[in-house]
XYZ file of C-alpha atoms in Angstrom:
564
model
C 9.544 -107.882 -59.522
C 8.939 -108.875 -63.189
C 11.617 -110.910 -65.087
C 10.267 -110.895 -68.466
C 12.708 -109.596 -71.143
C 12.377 -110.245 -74.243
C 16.534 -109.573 -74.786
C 17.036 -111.876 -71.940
C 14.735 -114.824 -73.552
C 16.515 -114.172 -77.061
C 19.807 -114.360 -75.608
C 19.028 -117.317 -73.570
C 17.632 -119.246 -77.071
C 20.171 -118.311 -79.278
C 23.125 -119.186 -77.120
C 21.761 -122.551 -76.486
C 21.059 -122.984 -80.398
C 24.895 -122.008 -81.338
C 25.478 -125.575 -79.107
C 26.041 -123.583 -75.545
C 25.258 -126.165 -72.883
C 26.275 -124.353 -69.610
C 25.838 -121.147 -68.207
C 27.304 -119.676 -64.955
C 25.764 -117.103 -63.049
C 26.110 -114.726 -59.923
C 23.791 -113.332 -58.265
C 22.664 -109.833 -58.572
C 19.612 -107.570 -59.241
C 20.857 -105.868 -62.822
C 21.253 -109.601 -64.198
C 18.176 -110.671 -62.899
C 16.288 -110.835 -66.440
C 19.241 -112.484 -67.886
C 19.135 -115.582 -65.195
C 16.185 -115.964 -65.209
C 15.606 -116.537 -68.974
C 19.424 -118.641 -68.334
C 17.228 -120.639 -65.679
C 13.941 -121.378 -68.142
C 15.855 -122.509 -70.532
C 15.453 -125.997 -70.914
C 18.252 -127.176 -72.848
C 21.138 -124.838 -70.791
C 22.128 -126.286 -67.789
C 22.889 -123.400 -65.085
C 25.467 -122.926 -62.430
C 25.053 -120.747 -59.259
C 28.615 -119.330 -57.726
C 28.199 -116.083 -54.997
C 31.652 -115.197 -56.253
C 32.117 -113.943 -59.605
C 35.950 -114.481 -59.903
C 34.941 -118.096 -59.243
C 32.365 -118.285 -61.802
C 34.837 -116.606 -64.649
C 36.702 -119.629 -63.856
C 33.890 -121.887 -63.730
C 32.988 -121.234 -67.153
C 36.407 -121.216 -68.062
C 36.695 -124.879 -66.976
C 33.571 -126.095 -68.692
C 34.746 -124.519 -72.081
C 38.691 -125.770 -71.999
C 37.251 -129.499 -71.303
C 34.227 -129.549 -73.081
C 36.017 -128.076 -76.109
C 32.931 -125.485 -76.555
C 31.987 -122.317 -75.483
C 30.624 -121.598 -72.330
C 28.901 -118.531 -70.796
C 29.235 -116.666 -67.382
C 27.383 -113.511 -66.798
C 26.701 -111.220 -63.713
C 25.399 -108.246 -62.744
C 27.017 -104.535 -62.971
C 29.818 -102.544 -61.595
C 33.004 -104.314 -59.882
C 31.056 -108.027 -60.486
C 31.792 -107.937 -63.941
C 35.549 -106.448 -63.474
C 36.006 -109.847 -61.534
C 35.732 -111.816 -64.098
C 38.461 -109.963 -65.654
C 41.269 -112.157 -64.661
C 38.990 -115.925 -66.665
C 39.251 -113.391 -69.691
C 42.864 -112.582 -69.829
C 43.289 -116.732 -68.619
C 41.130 -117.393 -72.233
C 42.351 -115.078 -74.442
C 46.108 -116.194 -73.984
C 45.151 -120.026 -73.595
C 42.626 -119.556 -76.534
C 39.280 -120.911 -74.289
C 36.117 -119.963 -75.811
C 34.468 -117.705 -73.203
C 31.383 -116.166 -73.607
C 30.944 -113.039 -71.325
C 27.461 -111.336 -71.285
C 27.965 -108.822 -68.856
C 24.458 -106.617 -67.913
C 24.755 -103.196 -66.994
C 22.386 -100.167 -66.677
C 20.338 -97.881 -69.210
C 22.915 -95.865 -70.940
C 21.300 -92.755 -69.444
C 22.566 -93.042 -65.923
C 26.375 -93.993 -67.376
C 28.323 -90.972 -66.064
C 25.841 -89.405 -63.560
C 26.936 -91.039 -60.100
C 24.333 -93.524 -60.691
C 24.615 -96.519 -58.397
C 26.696 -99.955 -59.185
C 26.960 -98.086 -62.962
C 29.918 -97.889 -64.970
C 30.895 -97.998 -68.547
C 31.738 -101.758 -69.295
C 31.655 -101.300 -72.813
C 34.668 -103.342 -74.267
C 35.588 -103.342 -70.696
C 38.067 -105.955 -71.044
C 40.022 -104.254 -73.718
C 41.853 -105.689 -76.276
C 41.952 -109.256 -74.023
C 38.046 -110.132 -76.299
C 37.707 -110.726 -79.858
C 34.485 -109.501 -80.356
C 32.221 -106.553 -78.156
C 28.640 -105.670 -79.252
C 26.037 -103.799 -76.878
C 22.615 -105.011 -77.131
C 19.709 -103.016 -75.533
C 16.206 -104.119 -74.321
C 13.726 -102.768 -76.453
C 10.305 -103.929 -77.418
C 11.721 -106.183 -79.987
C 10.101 -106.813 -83.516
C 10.745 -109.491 -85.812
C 13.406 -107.451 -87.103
C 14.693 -106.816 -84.132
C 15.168 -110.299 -83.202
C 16.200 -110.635 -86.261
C 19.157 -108.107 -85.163
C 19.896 -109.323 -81.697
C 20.335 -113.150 -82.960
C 22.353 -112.283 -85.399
C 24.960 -110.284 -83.239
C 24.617 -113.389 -80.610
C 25.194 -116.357 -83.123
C 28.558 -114.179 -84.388
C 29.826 -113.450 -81.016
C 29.383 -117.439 -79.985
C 31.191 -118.391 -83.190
C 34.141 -115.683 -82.387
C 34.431 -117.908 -79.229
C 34.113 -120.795 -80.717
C 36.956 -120.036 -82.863
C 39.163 -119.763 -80.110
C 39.313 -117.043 -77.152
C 36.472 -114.769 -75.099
C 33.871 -112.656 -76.219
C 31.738 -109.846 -74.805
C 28.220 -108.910 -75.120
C 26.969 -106.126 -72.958
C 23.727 -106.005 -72.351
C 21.548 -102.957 -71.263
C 18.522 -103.813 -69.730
C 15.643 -102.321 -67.565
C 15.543 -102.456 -63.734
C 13.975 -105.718 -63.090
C 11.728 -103.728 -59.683
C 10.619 -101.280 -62.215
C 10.407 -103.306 -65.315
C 6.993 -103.535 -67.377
C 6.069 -107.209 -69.366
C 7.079 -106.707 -72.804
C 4.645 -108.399 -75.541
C 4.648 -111.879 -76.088
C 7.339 -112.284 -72.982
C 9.611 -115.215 -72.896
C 7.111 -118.129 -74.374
C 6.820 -117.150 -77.526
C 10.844 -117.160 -77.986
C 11.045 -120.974 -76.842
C 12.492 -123.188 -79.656
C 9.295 -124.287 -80.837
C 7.960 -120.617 -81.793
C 9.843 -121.346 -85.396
C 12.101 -118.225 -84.763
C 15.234 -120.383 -84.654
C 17.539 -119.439 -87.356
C 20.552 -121.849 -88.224
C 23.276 -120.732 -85.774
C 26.297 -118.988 -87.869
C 29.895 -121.114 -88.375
C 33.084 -119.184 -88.892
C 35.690 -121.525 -90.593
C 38.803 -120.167 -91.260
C 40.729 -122.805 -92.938
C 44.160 -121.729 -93.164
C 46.055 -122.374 -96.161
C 47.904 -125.606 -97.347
C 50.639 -126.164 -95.015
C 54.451 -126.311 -97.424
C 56.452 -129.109 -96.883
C 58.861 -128.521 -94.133
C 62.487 -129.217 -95.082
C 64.011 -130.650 -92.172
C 67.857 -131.917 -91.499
C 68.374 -135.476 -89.401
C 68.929 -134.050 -86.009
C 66.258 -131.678 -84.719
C 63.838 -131.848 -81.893
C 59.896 -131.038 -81.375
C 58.287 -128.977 -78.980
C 54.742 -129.095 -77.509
C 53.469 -126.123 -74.875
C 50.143 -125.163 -73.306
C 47.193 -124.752 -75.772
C 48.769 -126.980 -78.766
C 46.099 -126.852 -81.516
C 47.186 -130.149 -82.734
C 49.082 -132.267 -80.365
C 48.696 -135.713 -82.430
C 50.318 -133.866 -85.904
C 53.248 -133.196 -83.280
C 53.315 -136.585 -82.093
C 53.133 -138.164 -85.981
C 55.781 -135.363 -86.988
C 58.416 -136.727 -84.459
C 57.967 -139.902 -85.186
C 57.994 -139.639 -88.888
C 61.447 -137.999 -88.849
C 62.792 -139.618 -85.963
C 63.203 -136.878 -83.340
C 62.405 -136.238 -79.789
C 58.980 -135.155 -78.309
C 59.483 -132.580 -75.652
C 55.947 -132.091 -74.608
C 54.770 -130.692 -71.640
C 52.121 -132.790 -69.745
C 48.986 -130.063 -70.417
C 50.000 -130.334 -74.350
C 47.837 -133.291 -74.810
C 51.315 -134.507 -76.745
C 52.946 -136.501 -74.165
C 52.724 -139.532 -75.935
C 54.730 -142.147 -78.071
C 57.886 -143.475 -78.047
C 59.483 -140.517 -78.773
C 58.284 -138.687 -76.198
C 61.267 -137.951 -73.830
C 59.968 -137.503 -69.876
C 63.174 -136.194 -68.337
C 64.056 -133.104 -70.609
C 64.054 -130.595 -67.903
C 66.857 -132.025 -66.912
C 68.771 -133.039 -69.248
C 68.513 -129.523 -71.127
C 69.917 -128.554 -67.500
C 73.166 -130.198 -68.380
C 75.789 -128.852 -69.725
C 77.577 -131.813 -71.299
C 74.536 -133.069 -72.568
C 73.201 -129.778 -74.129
C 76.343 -130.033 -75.954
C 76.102 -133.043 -77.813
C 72.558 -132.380 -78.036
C 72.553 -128.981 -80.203
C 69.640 -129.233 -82.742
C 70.067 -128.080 -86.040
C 66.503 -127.200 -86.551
C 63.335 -127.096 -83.379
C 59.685 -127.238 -84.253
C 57.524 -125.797 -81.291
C 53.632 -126.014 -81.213
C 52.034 -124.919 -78.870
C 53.348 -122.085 -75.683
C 55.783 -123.725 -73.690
C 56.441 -122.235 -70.099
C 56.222 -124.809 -67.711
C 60.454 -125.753 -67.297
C 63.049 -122.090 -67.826
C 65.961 -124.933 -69.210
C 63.147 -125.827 -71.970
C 62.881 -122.088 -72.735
C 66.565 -121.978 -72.513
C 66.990 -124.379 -75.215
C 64.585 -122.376 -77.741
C 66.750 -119.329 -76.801
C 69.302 -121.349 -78.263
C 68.156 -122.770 -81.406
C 69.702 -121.779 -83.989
C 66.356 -122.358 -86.336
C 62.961 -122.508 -84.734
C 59.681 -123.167 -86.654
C 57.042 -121.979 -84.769
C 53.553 -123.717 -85.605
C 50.708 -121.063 -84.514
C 47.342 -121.240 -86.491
C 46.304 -118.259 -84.363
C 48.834 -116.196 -85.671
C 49.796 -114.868 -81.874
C 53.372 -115.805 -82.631
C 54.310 -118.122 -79.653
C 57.830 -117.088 -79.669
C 59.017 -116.026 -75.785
C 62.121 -116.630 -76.584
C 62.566 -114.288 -79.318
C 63.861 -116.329 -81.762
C 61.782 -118.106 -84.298
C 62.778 -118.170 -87.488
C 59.206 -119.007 -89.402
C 56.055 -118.899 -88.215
C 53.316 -121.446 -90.168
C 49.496 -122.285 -89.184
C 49.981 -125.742 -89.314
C 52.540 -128.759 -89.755
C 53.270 -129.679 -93.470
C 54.849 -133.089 -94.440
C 58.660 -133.372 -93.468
C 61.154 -133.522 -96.544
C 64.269 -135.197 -94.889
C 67.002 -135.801 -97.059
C 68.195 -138.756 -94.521
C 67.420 -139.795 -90.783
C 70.212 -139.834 -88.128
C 68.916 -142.986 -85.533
C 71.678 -142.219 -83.456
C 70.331 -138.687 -83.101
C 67.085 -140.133 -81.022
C 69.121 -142.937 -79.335
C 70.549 -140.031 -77.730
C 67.871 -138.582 -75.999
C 66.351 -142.050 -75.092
C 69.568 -143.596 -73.713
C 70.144 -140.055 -71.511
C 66.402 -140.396 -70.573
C 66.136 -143.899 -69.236
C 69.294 -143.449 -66.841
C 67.484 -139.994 -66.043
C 64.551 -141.828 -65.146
C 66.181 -144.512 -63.487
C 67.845 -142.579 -60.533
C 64.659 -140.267 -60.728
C 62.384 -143.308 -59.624
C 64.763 -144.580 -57.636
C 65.414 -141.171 -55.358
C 61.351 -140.896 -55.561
C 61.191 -144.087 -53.922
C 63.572 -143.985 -50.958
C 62.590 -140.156 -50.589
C 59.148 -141.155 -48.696
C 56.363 -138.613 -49.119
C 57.535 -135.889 -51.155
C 55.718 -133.734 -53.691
C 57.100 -135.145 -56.891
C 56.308 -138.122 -55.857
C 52.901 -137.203 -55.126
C 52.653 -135.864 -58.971
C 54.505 -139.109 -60.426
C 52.484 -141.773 -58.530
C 49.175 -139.926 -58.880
C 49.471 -139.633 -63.259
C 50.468 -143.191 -62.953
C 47.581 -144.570 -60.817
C 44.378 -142.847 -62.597
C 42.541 -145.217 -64.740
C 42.467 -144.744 -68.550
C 40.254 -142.161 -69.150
C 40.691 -139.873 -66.315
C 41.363 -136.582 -66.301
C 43.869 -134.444 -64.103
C 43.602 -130.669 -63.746
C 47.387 -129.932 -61.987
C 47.487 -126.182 -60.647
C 50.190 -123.933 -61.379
C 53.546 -123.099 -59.424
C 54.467 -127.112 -58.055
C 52.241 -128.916 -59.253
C 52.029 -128.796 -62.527
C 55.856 -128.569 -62.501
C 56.240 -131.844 -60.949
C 53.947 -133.289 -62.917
C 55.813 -131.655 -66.032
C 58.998 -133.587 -64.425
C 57.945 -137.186 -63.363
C 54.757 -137.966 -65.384
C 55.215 -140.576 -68.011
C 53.830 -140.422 -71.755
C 50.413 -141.368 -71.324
C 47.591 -141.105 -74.218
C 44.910 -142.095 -72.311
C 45.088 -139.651 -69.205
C 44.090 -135.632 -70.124
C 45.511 -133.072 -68.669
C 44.683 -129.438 -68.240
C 46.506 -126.405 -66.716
C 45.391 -122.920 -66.600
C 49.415 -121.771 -68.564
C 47.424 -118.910 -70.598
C 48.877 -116.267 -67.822
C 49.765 -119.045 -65.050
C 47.448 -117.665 -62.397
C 46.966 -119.919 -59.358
C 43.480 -117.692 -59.432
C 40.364 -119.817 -60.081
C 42.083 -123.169 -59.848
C 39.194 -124.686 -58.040
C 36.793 -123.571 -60.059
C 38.543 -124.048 -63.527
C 39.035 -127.645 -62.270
C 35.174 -128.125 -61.163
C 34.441 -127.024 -64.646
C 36.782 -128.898 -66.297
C 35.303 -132.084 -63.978
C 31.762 -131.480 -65.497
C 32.602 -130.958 -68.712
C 34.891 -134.542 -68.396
C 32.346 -136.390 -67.000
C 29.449 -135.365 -69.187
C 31.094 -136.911 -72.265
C 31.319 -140.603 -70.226
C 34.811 -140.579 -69.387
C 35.943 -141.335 -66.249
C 37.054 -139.705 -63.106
C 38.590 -136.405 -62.559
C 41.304 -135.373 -60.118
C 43.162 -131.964 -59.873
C 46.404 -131.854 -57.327
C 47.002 -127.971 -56.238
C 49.042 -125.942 -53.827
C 47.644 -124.697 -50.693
C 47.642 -121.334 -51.564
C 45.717 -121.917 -54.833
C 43.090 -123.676 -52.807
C 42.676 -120.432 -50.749
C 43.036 -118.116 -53.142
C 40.175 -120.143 -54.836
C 38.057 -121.712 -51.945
C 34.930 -119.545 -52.254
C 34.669 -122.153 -55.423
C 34.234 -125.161 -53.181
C 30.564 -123.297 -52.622
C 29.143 -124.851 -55.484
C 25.443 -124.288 -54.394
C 22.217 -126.409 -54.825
C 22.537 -127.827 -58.317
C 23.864 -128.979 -60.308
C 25.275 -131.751 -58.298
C 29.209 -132.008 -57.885
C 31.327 -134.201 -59.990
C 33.501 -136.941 -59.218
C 36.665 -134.886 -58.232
C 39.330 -135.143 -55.820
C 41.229 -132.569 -54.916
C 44.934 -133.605 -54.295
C 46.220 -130.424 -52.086
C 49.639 -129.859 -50.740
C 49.910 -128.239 -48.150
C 53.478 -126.981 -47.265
C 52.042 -123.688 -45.640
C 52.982 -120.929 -47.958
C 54.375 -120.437 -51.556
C 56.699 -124.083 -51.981
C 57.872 -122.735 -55.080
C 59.979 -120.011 -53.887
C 61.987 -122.311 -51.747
C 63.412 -123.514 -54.714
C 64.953 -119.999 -56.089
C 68.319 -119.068 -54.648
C 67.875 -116.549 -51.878
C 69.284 -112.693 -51.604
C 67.836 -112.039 -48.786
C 67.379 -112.366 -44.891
C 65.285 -115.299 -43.844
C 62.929 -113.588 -42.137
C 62.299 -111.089 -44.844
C 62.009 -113.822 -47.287
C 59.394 -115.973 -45.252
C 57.088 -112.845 -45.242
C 57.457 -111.775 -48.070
C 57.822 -115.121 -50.115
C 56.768 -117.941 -47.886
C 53.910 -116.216 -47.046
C 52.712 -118.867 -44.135
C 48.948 -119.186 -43.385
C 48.945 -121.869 -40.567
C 44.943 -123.411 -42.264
C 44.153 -126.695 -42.398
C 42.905 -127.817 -45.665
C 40.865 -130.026 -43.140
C 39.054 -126.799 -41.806
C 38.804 -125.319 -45.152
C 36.863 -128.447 -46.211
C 34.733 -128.569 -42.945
C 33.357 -124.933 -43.791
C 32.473 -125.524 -47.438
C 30.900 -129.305 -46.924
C 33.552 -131.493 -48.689
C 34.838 -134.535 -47.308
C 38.343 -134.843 -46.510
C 40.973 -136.906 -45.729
C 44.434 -136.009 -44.321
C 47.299 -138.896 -46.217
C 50.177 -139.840 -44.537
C 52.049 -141.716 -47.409
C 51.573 -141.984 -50.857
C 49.142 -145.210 -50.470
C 46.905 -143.540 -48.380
C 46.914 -140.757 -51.348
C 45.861 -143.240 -53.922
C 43.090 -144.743 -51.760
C 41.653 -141.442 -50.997
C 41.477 -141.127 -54.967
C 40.148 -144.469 -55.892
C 37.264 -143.620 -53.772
C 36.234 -141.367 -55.808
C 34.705 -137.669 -55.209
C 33.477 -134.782 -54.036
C 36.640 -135.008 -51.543
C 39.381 -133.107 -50.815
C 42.829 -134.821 -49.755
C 45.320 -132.873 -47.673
C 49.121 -133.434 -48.036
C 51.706 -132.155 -45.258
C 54.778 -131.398 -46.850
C 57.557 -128.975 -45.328
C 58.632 -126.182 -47.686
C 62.417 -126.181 -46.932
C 62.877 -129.879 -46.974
C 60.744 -130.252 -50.910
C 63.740 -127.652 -51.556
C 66.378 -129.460 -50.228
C 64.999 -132.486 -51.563
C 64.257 -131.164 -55.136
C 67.904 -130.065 -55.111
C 69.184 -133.195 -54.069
C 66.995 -134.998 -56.883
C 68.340 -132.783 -59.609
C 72.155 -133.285 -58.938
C 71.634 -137.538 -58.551
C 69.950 -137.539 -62.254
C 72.793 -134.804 -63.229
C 75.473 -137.160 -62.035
C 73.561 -140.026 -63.571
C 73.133 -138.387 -66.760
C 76.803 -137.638 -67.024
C 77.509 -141.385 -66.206
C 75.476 -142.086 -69.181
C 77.089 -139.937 -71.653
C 80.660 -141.915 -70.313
C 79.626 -144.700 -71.175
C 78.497 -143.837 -74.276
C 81.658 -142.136 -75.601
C 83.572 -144.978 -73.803
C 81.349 -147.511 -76.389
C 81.896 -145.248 -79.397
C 85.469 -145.161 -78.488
C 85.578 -148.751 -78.409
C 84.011 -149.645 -81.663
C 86.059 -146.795 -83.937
């Protein structure tokens, strides 16, 4: 077998040269070359996974955190259609993903060839950029060519979203050295050229003309989560900012918004005349209820994708310009903040006689991690309790995979995300998931020889099945709806944890929670919850800050009563 390429090497240089740092790989004859140049390299560091769905995510991780782009490649056929589903995740939460999938000689495309398909622009419309590269004895020009086409396709990622490079490349057991091989294509053969920069600066942002009562709006994959926080408070308005935003912060920032959008009486005196949303909100349906409702919504999207799901936007800018606001309304944000503290007050106050519950789990947990941590909260629950109970924090990061809401890869993506986190010096990382996503996903606990594993704890809940649909009303039988919905698996996160290596610790109550976490990873920590009872519990949560909310809003029209 003889892994010299010269492709492979250039590929391998150039990447790392447009400030690439991590590669994942999976195994597999076709991308032999490719790993092995990944593997010589010596300023890429390389990660093994036997599963390429897991290393899609991987990568995905390492980009979203490490706010660069990162690479995954694998060999032909169905390997590369698994990382299908980290694309579609990047594209819609705008991760740069590099994708070098290697493939076959075009001659055998079409002839029943083994593990050969045509994977050019296999991934559709979901990549920015596709070029096919093939492995040719390569002269200057040549390389000339091949970096070229590499430093534009890491600066399309760079810019926000995936990219694909296919490469076609010789049979590694029949493959013949190619002059020169891989040494003379290290950094210090002077072939480095200076890696290309796309800047797209979009144009001046126009003053926004705003009234005195409005409110902002921060989703998923907010481009600039501090010009939403500095908006707010420079015109006096709410924050509604989901946790993954990065624009949870401030004292405008209102925690409980879910529900108090929820109630009717509130909603009422709480009509906007104008909403601002940055960002793709998803996480809470009253939140997307309310921008149904608005009857003006500014949409900030530098991407140009037009965030809009509800349909209703009535501008769409790249950016924030300075407010013009004829005059501010205080009472307008003493609203919101007087409904959210006696929201918050019966919330903490059911959390706290409730026991061990999930949204307690999610509340205590993005309280307790140290300044500096990061959290990584998987989709369905978790990151919905954590969009309900966490408080506005602007030292804690969190990170969600909201492009599609997948529970796919949410091991992995959080592994990723944990490297990336603690490369930089910052401290440690913890991601709290579902059961199911830990199943779906567990193939990414096999993280191989090197590199090492981060610091991360993963928080799992384990309520045996899909928790989430025991909170939708139900149409039909119960038996019909466990199988189909509940979906019950009877593992033990314990076992699970036992077969991959990982420490693990079954908590009991929330302090036993914390103290797994403060000892710091690789661990896994198992929580037993019962399905029908976080229901019944979630319900009974949601009508004591309803009643305490409209207890609130008596009182105040009792004082405003009073003083007219």
């Amino acid at each position: 077998m003889n892994l010299s390429d010269q492709l492979s090497a250039v590929v391998a240089d150039e990447l790392a040269q447009c400030s690439v740092t991590d590669a994942v790989i999976s195994p597999g004859l076709h991308s032999g070359l490719l790993a092995a140049a990944l593997y010589d390299h010596p300023l890429l560091r390389l990660h093994v996974r036997i599963d390429e769905r897991s290393a899609g995510f991987l990568a995905l991780g390492l980009a979203r955190a490490g706010d660069r782009p990162a690479v995954v490649t694998c060999t032909s056929g169905t390997a590369a259609a698994n990382l299908y589903p980290a694309v579609l995740e990047a594209r819609h939460a705008r991760v740069p993903l590099i994708v070098v999938t290697t493939d076959r000689r075009p001659m055998w495309r079409g002839t029943g060839a083994n593990q050969t398909t045509d994977q050019t622009r296999m991934f559709g419309q979901a990549t920015s950029f596709f070029a096919e590269l093939d492995s040719v004895p390569g002269d200057a020009a040549t390389t000339r060519y091949w970096r070229s086409v590499l430093s534009r396709a890491a600066a399309e990622a760079a810019a926000g979203g995936p990219v694909q490079i296919n490469l076609t490349l010789p049979d590694p057991l029949e493959n013949t050295a190619q002059p020169g091989g891989p040494d003379r294509l290290r950094p210090e053969s002077g072939e480095r050229r200076p890696a290309v920069r796309i800047t797209r600066t979009p144009p001046q942002p126009e003053p926004l003309e705003v009234p005195a009562r409005g409110v902002v709006v921060a989703g998923d994959a907010a481009a600039d989560p501090q010009a939403a926080v500095a908006f707010a408070e420079q015109v006096g308005w709410p924050l509604l900012a989901e946790p993954q935003s990065g624009a949870r912060q401030g004292p405008n920032a209102v925690t409980t918004y879910g529900y108090l959008l929820a109630h009717p009486g509130f909603r009422a005196l709480a009509a906007p005349e104008l909403v601002v949303s940055v960002g793709r909100p998803g996480v809470n349906l009253a939140l997307l209820d309310f921008l149904g409702s608005a009857p003006r919504l500014v949409v900030v999207d530098p991407a140009h994708d037009w965030a809009d799901p509800a349909r209703t936007a009535t501008r769409v800018v790249s950016r924030l310009g300075a407010p013009r606001q004829p005059e501010s309304d205080p009472d307008w944000l003493r609203l919101w903040q007087d409904a959210d503290k006696a929201a918050l007050e019966t919330l903490d106050r059911t959390l706290d006689e409730g026991g061990l519950t999930e949204a307690r789990v999610a509340r205590d947990l993005t309280a307790a991690l140290p300044s500096g941590s990061l959290l990584f909260a998987g989709s369905s629950m978790p990151v919905r309790d954590v969009e309900r109970t966490m408080r506005p924090r602007s030292d804690l990061r969190v990170l969600a995979n909201r492009g599609l809401s997948g529970i796919d890869g949410a091991v992995s993506s959080a592994l990723g995300a944990a490297y990336a986190h603690q490369r930089s010096g910052a401290g440690p990382a913890v991601a709290l998931l579902g059961d199911l996503s830990l199943l779906h996903d567990q193939n990414g606990l096999l993280t191989g020889a090197a590199p090492e594993r981060p610091d991360l704890t993963l928080v799992v809940i384990n309520n045996n099945g899909g928790g989430i649909f025991s909170m939708t009303p139900r149409t039909v039988p119960s038996d019909c709806f466990e199988t189909v919905f509940g979906t019950p698996h009877g593992v033990r996160v314990t076992d699970v944890a036992r077969a991959a290596g990982w420490p693990c610790t079954r908590a009991r109550s929330v302090a036993e929670v914390l103290a797994a976490v403060h000892e710091g990873g690789p661990r896994l920590v198992e929580v037993i919850t019962d399905r029908e009872a976080n229901g019944a519990f979630h319900r009974a949560l949601a009508e004591a800050v309803a009643q305490s909310v409209t207890e609130a809003l008596t009182r105040t029209a009792a004082g405003s009563a009073a003083t007219d």
